[in-house]
C-alpha positions as MATLAB code, in Angstrom:
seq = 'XXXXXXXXXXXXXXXXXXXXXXXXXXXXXXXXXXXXXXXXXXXXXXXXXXXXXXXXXXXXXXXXXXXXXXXXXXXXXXXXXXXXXXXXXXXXXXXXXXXXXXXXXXXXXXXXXXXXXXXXXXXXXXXXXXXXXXXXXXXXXXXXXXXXXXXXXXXXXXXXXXXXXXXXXXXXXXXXXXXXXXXXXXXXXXXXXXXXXXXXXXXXXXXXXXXXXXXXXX';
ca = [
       0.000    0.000    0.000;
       0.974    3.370   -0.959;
       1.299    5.656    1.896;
       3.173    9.163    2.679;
       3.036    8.398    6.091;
       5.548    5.813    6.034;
       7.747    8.028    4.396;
       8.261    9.892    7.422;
       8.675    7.528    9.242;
      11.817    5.731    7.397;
      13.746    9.154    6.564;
      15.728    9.856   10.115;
      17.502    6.138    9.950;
      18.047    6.813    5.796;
      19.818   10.289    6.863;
      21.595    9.077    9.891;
      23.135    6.362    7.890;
      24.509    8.899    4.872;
      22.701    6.257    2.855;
      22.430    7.229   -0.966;
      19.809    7.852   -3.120;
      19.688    5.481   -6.477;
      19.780    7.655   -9.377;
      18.870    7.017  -12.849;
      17.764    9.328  -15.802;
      18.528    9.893  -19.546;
      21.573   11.274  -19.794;
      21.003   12.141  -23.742;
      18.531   15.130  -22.562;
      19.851   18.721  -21.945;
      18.002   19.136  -18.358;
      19.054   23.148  -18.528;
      16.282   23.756  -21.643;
      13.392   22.669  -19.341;
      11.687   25.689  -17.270;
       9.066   25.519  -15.581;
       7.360   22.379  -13.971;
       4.194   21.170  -12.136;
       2.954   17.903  -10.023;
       1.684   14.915  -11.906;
      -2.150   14.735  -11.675;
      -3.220   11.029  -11.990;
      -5.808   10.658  -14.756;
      -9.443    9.568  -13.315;
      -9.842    6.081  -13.405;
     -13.563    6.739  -13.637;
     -15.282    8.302  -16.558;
     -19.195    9.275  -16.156;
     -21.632    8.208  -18.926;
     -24.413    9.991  -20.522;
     -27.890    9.790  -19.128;
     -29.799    6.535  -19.817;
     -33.684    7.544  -21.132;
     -35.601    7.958  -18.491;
     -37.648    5.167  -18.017;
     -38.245    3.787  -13.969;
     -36.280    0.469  -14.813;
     -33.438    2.566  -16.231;
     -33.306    5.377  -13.393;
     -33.162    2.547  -10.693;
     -30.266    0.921  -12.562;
     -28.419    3.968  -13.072;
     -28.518    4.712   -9.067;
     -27.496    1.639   -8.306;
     -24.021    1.831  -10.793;
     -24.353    5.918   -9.829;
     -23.458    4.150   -5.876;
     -21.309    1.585   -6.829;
     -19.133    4.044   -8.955;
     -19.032    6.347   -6.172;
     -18.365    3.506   -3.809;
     -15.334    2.589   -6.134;
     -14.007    6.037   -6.483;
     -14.186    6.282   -2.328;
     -12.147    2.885   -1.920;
      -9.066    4.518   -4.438;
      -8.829    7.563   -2.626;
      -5.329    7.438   -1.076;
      -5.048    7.211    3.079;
      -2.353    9.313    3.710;
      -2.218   12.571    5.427;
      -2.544   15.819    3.594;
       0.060   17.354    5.940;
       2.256   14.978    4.816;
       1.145   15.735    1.041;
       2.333   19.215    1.759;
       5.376   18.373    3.633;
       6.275   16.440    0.356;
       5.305   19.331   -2.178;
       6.988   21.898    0.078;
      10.070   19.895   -0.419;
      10.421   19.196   -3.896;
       8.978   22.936   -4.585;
      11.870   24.331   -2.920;
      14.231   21.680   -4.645;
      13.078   22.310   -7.999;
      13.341   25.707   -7.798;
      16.773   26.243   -6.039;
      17.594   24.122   -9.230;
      16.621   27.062  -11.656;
      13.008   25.833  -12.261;
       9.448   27.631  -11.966;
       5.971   26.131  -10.191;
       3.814   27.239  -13.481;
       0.492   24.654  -13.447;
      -0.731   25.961  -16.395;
       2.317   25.500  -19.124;
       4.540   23.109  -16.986;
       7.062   21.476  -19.304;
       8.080   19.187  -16.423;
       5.900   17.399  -13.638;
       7.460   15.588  -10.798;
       5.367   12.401   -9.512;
       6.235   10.867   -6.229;
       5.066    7.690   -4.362;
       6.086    5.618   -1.197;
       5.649    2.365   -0.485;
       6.465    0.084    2.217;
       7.309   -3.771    2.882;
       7.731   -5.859    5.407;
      11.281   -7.598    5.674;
      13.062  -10.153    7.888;
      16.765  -11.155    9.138;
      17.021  -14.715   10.315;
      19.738  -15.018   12.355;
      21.793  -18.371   13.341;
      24.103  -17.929   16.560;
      26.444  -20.686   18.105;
      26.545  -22.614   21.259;
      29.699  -24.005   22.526;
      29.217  -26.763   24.279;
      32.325  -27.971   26.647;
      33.347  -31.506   26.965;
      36.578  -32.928   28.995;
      38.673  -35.943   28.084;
      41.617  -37.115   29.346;
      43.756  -38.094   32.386;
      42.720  -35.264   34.956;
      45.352  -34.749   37.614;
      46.429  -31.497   40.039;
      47.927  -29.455   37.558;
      46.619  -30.690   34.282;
      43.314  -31.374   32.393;
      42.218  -31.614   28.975;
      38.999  -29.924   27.993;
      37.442  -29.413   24.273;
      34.469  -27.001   22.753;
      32.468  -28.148   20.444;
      30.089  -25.585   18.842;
      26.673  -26.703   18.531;
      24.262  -24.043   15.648;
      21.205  -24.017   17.531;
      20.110  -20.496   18.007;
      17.961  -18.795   15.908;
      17.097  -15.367   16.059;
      14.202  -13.377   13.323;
      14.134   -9.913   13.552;
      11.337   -8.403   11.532;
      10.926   -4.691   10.211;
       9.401   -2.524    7.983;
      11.162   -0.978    5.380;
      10.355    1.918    3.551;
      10.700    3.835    0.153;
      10.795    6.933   -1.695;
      10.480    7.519   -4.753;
      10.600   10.934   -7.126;
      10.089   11.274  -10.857;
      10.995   13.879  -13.200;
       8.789   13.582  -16.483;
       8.726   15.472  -20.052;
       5.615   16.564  -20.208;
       5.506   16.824  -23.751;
       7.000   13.823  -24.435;
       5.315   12.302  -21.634;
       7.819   10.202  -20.571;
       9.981   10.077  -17.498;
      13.730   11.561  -17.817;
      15.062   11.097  -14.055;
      14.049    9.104  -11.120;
      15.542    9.370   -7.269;
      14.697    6.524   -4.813;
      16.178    5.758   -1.313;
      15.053    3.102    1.047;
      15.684    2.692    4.425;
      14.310    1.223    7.476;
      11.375    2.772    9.198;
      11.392    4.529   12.739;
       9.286    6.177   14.940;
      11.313    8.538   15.854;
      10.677   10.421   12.529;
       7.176   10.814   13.987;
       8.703   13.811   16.117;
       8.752   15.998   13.481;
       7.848   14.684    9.985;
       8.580   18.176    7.753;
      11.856   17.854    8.750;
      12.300   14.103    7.747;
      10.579   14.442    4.298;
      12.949   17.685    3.726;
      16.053   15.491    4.559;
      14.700   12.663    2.038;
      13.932   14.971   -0.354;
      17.081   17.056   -0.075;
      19.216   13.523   -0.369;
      17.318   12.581   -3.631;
      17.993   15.633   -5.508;
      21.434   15.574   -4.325;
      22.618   14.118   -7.894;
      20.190   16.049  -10.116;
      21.616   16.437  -13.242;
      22.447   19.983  -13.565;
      23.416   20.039  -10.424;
      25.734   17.795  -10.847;
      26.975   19.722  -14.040;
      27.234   22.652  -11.534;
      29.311   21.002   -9.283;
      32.157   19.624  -11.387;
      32.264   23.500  -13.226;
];
């Protein structure tokens, strides 16, 4: 399941770990021609249909796929909360544009699309037990002992682990032309103060933006 929440919660272990982001885009576009940008809106997954003739039969059957549409469209509305949808487009908003581009909804030649997701992982652990046994001719000053180590112990730690990920799309072209994502473990303590940990994901991701980069090795 998709949820924003859990992005806040994995983003203080991800930072204090200096993990990186993975980084991939098309290196044969010129990222500096590109201006302004906008967030990806989701097309509707619903369309509505024209009105049936009006006949008792008809209206009955068009409330009853009128309620199950609207039942549908209720069940694919996402869970997270819109603080944290904020959080995340007060973020990349200030990334994007400390990059050189402007928020323009209208004519956006970019639009960044971001998602989280979340799993749940395991570590399975096997620890030895040494196990002594003596053999020999025991006297006052000498003896003869030997460990044996028995695998016995088995230890399963289970976790949650969480990821982030943004996309940078031609909006023209429609197709995507760089994509951050960085994973790490989830913790509560991110819970303290979520803005902060979404800025410090976000931040991290677009650490290796292309003309950034470019800007960095000039």
């Amino acid at each position: 399941m998709f949820t924003l929440l859990s992005a806040a919660l994995l983003l203080t272990t991800a930072c204090a770990s200096n993990k990186k982001a993975n980084i991939d885009y098309d290196s044969s576009v010129n990222f500096g021609q590109y201006q302004t940008f906008a967030f990806y809106q989701a097309p509707a997954s619903l369309e509505t249909t024209a009105a049936a003739p009006s006949t008792a039969a008809t209206t009955a059957e068009n409330a009853a796929t009128d309620s199950s549409a609207t039942a549908a469209t209720d069940a694919a509305k996402p869970t997270y909360d819109p603080l944290l949808e904020q959080h995340f487009k007060t973020a990349i908003t200030r990334e994007m544009t400390a990059l050189g581009y402007r928020f323009d909804e209208q004519a956006p030649q970019l639009l960044v699309n971001y998602s989280t997701v979340v799993e749940n992982r395991e570590d399975v652990r096997t620890s030895p037990i040494v196990v002594s046994a003596g053999y020999g001719i025991f006297s006052r000053n000498s003896a003869l002992s030997i460990g044996l180590p028995v695998y016995g112990g088995v230890e399963t730690t289970r976790y949650k682990v969480g990821t982030v990920m943004i996309e940078v799309i031609d909006a023209q072209a429609n197709r995507v032309v760089w994509q951050g994502i960085l994973e790490g473990r989830l913790t509560r303590s991110a819970m303290q103060n979520p803005a902060q940990s979404i800025n410090q994901s976000v931040a991290q991701i677009y650490q290796r933006y292309p003309t950034r980069l470019s800007a960095t090795s000039n």
